[in-house]
Coordinates of C-alpha atoms in Angstrom, one line a residue:
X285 CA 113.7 84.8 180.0
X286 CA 115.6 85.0 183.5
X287 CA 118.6 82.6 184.0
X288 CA 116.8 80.7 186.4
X289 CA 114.1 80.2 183.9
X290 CA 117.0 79.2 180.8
X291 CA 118.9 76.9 182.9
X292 CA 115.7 75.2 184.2
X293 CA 114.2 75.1 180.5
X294 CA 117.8 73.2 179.0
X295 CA 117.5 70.8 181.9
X296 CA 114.1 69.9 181.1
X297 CA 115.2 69.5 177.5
X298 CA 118.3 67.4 178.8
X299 CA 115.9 65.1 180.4
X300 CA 113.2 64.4 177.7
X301 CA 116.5 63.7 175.8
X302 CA 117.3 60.6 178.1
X303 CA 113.3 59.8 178.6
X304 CA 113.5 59.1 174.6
X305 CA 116.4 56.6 175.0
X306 CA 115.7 53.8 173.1
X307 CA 112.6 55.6 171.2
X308 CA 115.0 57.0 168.3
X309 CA 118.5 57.4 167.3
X310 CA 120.7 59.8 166.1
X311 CA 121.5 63.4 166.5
X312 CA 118.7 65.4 167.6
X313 CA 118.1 69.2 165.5
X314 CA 120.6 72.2 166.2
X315 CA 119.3 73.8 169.7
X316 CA 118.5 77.3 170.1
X317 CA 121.1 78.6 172.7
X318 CA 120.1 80.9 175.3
X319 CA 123.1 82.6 176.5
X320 CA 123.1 85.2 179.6
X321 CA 124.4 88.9 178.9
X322 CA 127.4 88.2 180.7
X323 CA 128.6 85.0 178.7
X324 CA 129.8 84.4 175.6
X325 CA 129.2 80.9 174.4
X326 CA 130.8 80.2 170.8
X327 CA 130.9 76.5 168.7
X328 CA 134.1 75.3 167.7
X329 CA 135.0 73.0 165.2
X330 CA 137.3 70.6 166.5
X331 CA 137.6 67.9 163.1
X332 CA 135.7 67.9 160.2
X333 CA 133.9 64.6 158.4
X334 CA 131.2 63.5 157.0
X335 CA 129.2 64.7 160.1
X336 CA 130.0 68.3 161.0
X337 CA 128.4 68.8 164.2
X338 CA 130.3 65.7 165.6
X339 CA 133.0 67.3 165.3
X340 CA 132.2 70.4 167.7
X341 CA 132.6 71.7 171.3
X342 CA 130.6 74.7 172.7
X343 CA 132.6 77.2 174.7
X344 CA 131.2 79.0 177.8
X345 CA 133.2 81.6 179.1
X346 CA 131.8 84.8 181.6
X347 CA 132.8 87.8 179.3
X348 CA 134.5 89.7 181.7
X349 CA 137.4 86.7 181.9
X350 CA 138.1 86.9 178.2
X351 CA 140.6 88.9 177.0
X352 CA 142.7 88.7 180.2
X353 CA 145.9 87.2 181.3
X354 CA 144.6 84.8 183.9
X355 CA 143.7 81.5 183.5
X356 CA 140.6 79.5 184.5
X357 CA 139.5 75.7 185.2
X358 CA 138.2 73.7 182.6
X359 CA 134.8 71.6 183.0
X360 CA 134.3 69.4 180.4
X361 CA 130.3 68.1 179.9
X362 CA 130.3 64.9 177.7
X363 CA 126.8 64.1 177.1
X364 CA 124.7 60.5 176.9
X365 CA 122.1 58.8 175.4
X366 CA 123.9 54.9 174.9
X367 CA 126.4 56.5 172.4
X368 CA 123.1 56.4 169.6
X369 CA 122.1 59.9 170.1
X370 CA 122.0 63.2 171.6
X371 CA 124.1 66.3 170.9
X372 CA 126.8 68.7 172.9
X373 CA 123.5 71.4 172.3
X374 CA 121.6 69.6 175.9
X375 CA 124.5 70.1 178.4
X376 CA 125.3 74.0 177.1
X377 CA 123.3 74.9 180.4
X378 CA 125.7 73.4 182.5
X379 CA 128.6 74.9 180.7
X380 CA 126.5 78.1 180.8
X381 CA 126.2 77.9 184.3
X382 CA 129.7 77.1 185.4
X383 CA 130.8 80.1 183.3
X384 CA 128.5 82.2 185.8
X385 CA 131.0 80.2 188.3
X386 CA 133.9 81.6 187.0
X387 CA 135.5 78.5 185.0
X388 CA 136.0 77.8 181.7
X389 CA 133.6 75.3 180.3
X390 CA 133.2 72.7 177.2
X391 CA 130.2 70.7 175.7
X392 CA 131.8 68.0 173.3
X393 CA 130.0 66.1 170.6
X394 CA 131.2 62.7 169.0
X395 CA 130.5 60.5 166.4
X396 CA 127.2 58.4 167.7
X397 CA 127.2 54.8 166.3
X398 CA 125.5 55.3 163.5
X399 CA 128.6 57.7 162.0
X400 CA 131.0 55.4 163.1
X401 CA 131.4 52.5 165.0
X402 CA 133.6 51.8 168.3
X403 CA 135.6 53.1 169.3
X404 CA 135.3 56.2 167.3
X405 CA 133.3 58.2 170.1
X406 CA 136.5 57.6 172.5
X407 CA 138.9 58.7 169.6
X408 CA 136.4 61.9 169.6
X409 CA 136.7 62.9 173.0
X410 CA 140.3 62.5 174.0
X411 CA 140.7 64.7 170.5
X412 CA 138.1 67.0 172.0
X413 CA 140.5 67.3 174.8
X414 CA 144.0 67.9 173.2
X415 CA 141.7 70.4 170.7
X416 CA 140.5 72.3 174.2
X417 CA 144.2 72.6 175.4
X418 CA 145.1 74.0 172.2
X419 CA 143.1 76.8 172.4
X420 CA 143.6 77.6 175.8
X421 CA 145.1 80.8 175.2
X422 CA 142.2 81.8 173.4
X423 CA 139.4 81.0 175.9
X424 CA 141.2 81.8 179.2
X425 CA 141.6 78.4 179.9
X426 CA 144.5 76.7 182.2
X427 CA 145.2 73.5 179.7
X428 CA 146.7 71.6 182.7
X429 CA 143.9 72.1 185.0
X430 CA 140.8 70.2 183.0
X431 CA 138.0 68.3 185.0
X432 CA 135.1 66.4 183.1
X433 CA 132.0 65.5 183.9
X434 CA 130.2 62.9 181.9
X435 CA 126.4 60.9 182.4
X436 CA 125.7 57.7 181.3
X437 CA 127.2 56.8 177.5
X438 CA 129.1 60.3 178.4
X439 CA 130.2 58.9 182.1
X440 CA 131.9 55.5 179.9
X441 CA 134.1 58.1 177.5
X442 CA 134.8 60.5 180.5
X443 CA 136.5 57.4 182.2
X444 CA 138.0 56.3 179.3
X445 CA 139.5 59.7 179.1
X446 CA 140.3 59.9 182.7
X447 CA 142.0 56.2 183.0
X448 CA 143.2 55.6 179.2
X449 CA 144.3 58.5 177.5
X450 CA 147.5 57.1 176.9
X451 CA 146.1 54.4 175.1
X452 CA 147.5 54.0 171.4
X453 CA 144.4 52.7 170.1
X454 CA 142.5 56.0 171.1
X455 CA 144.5 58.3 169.5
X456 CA 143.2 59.8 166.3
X457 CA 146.8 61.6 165.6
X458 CA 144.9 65.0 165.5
X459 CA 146.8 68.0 167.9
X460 CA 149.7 65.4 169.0
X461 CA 151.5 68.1 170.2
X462 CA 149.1 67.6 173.2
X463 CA 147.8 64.8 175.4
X464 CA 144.5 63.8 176.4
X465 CA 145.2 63.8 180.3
X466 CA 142.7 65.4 182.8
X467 CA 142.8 66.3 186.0
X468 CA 139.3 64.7 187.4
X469 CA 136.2 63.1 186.9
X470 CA 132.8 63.4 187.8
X471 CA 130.8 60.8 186.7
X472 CA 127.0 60.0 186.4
X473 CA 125.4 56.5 186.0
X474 CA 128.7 55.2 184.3
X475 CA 128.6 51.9 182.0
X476 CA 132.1 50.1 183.5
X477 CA 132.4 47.0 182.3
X478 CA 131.6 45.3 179.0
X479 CA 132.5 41.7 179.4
X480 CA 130.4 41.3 182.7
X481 CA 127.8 42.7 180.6
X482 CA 128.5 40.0 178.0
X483 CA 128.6 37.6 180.5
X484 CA 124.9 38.5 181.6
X485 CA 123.7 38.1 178.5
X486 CA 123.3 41.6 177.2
X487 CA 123.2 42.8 173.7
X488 CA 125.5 45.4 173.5
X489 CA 123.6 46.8 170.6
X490 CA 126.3 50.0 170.4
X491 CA 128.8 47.1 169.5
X492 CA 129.2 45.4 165.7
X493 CA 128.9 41.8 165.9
X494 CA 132.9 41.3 165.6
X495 CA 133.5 43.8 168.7
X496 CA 130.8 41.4 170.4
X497 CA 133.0 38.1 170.2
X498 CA 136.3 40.0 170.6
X499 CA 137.2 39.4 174.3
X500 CA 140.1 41.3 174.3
X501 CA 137.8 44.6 172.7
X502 CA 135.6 44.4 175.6
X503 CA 138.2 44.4 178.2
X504 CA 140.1 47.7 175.7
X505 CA 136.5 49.5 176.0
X506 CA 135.9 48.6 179.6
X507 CA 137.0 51.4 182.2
X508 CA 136.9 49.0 185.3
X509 CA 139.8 47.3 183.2
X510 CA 142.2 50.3 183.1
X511 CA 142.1 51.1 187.0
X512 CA 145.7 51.7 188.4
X513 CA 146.9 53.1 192.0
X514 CA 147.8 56.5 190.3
X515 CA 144.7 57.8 188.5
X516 CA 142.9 61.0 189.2
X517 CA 140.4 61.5 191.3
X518 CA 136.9 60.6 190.5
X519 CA 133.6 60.5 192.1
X520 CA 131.5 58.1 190.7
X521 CA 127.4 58.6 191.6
X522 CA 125.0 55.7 190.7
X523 CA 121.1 55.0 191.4
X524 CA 120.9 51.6 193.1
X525 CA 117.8 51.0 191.0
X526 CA 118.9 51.6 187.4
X527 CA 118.1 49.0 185.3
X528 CA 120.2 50.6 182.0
X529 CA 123.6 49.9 183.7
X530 CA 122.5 47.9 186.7
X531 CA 124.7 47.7 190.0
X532 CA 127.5 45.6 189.3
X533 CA 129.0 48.6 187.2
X534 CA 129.7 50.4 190.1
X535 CA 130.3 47.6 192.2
X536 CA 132.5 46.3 190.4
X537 CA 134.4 49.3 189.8
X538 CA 134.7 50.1 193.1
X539 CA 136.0 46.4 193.6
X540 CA 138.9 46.9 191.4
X541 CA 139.5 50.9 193.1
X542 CA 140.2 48.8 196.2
X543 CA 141.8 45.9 194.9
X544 CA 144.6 48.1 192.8
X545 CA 144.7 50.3 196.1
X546 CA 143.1 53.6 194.8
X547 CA 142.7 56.3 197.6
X548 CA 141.0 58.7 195.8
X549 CA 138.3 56.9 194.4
X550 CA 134.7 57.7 195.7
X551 CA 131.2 56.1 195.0
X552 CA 128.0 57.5 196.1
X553 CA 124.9 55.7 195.6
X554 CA 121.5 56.8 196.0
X555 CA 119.0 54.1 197.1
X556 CA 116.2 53.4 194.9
X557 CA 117.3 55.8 192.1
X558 CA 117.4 54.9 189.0
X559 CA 118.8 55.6 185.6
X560 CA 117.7 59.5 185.8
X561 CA 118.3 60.2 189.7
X562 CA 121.2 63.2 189.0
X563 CA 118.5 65.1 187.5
X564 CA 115.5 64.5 189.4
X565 CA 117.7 65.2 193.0
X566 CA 119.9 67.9 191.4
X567 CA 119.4 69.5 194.6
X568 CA 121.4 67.5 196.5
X569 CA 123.9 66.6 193.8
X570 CA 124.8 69.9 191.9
X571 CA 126.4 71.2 195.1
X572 CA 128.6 67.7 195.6
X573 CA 129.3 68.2 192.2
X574 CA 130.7 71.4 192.2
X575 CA 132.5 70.8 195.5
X576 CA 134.2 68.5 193.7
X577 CA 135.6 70.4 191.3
X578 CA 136.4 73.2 193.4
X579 CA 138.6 70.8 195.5
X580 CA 140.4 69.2 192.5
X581 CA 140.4 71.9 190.0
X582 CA 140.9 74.6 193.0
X583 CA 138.1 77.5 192.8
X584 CA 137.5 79.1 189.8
X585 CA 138.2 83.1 191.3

């Protein structure tokens, strides 16, 4: 199978994956992997539990960086499906193809809903994080130079990491000797703001009923409420036509960006798209993407 081939085959599968939402729940089987020549793409465990593989981050790195004293940009994928299901497995071809690029790159898993409740999954990921630093050395990665990207239920936690990783509440105590912070975000039809959902009558289904009632929870979970002046850069892309996290998430981000006097916030919005529009126009977003994190995370040779 050529890469072309692969990469297009893992993005199909990454899209029935968020076709399905709502259909089932949980984490999908173990993928099979297919891994180029020139990569080497290991699984790490990152905390062990109950549920193994929600504890794990894939590693894609382009063989002929390994071993070597330099150090490479970290991409971080974080994966969706309405923290209820999917699996680090259907964003190892992104990670496999920014190896090709010459950085560094992770797939996390975390503990969906039905392994533990909120706000486990954001505990997961900023421990993902410190666990990536820590093994820097290892992988040829710089631990001070870490970009995510995140889509959907994966866009929420990479904000969370991104705007809160200081946060007391989501920090699971594991690899203290490191912090959570990041460099940049890149983020994909992002859920911003729990109350507002509340408030419009929602069910926030990924939320026990005590979380529901808890005012002060939603505004904790709720990335639009932990904007500041000083955050890193993100680029925030939204369909105006999604009807799983409608408008006023961006919006209203963006709102708040201006209000707190963020300069290097940026929203792109593509008319009529909905829910799935990254995918289906990855054309025109890969490259914005990836000129992204070549201008915060500098290029990767």
């Amino acid at each position: 199978m050529t890469m072309k081939i692969a990469l297009i085959t893992m993005l199909g599968l990454t899209i029935f994956s968020a076709l399905a939402a709502g259909k089932s729940r949980g984490r999908p089987p173990m993928a099979a992997i297919d891994v180029p020549v020139d990569v080497s793409y290991t699984v790490h465990q990152y905390r062990e539990g109950a549920f193994p593989r929600a504890g794990q981050v894939g590693i894609a790195v382009a063989k002929e960086h390994l071993d070597k004293d330099n150090t490479l940009p970290v991409v971080v994928f974080i994966h969706g499906g309405g923290w209820a299901k999917g699996d680090k497995d259907q964003l190892a071809w992104q990670c496999i193809r920014y190896a090709q690029k010459g950085y560094v790159a992770a797939t996390v898993s975390y503990r969906l809903i039905d392994e533990a409740p909120f706000p486990a999954c954001i505990q997961d990921v900023m421990e993902a994080i410190r666990y990536i630093k820590s093994i820097c050395p290892e992988i040829s990665g710089d631990p001070d130079n870490i970009g995510l990207q995140g889509y959907s239920a994966g866009a929420h936690l990479a904000l969370m990491i991104a705007l809160a990783s200081d946060e007391e509440t989501f920090h699971s105590g594991a690899y203290a000797e490191y912090d959570s912070s990041v460099k940049c975000a890149f983020v994909i039809s992002a859920p911003t703001d729990f109350p507002e959902r509340k408030n419009r009558g929602e069910a926030l289904t990924q939320l026990h009923e005590q979380q529901r009632g808890d005012s002060e929870f939603l505004r904790r979970v709720s990335p639009v409420e932990h904007v500041v002046a000083d955050q890193v850069p993100i680029l925030m892309v939204h369909g105006t036509n999604d009807e799983l996290v409608p408008s006023f998430h961006y919006e209203h981000f963006k709102i708040r960006c201006s209000e707190a006097g963020v300069e290097n916030f940026k929203l792109i919005t593509e008319p009529g798209g909905g829910h799935m529009f990254f995918f289906k126009e990855r054309k025109t977003y890969q490259p914005i993407m990836d000129a992204f994190f070549r201008e915060h995370l500098g290029p990767a040779n």
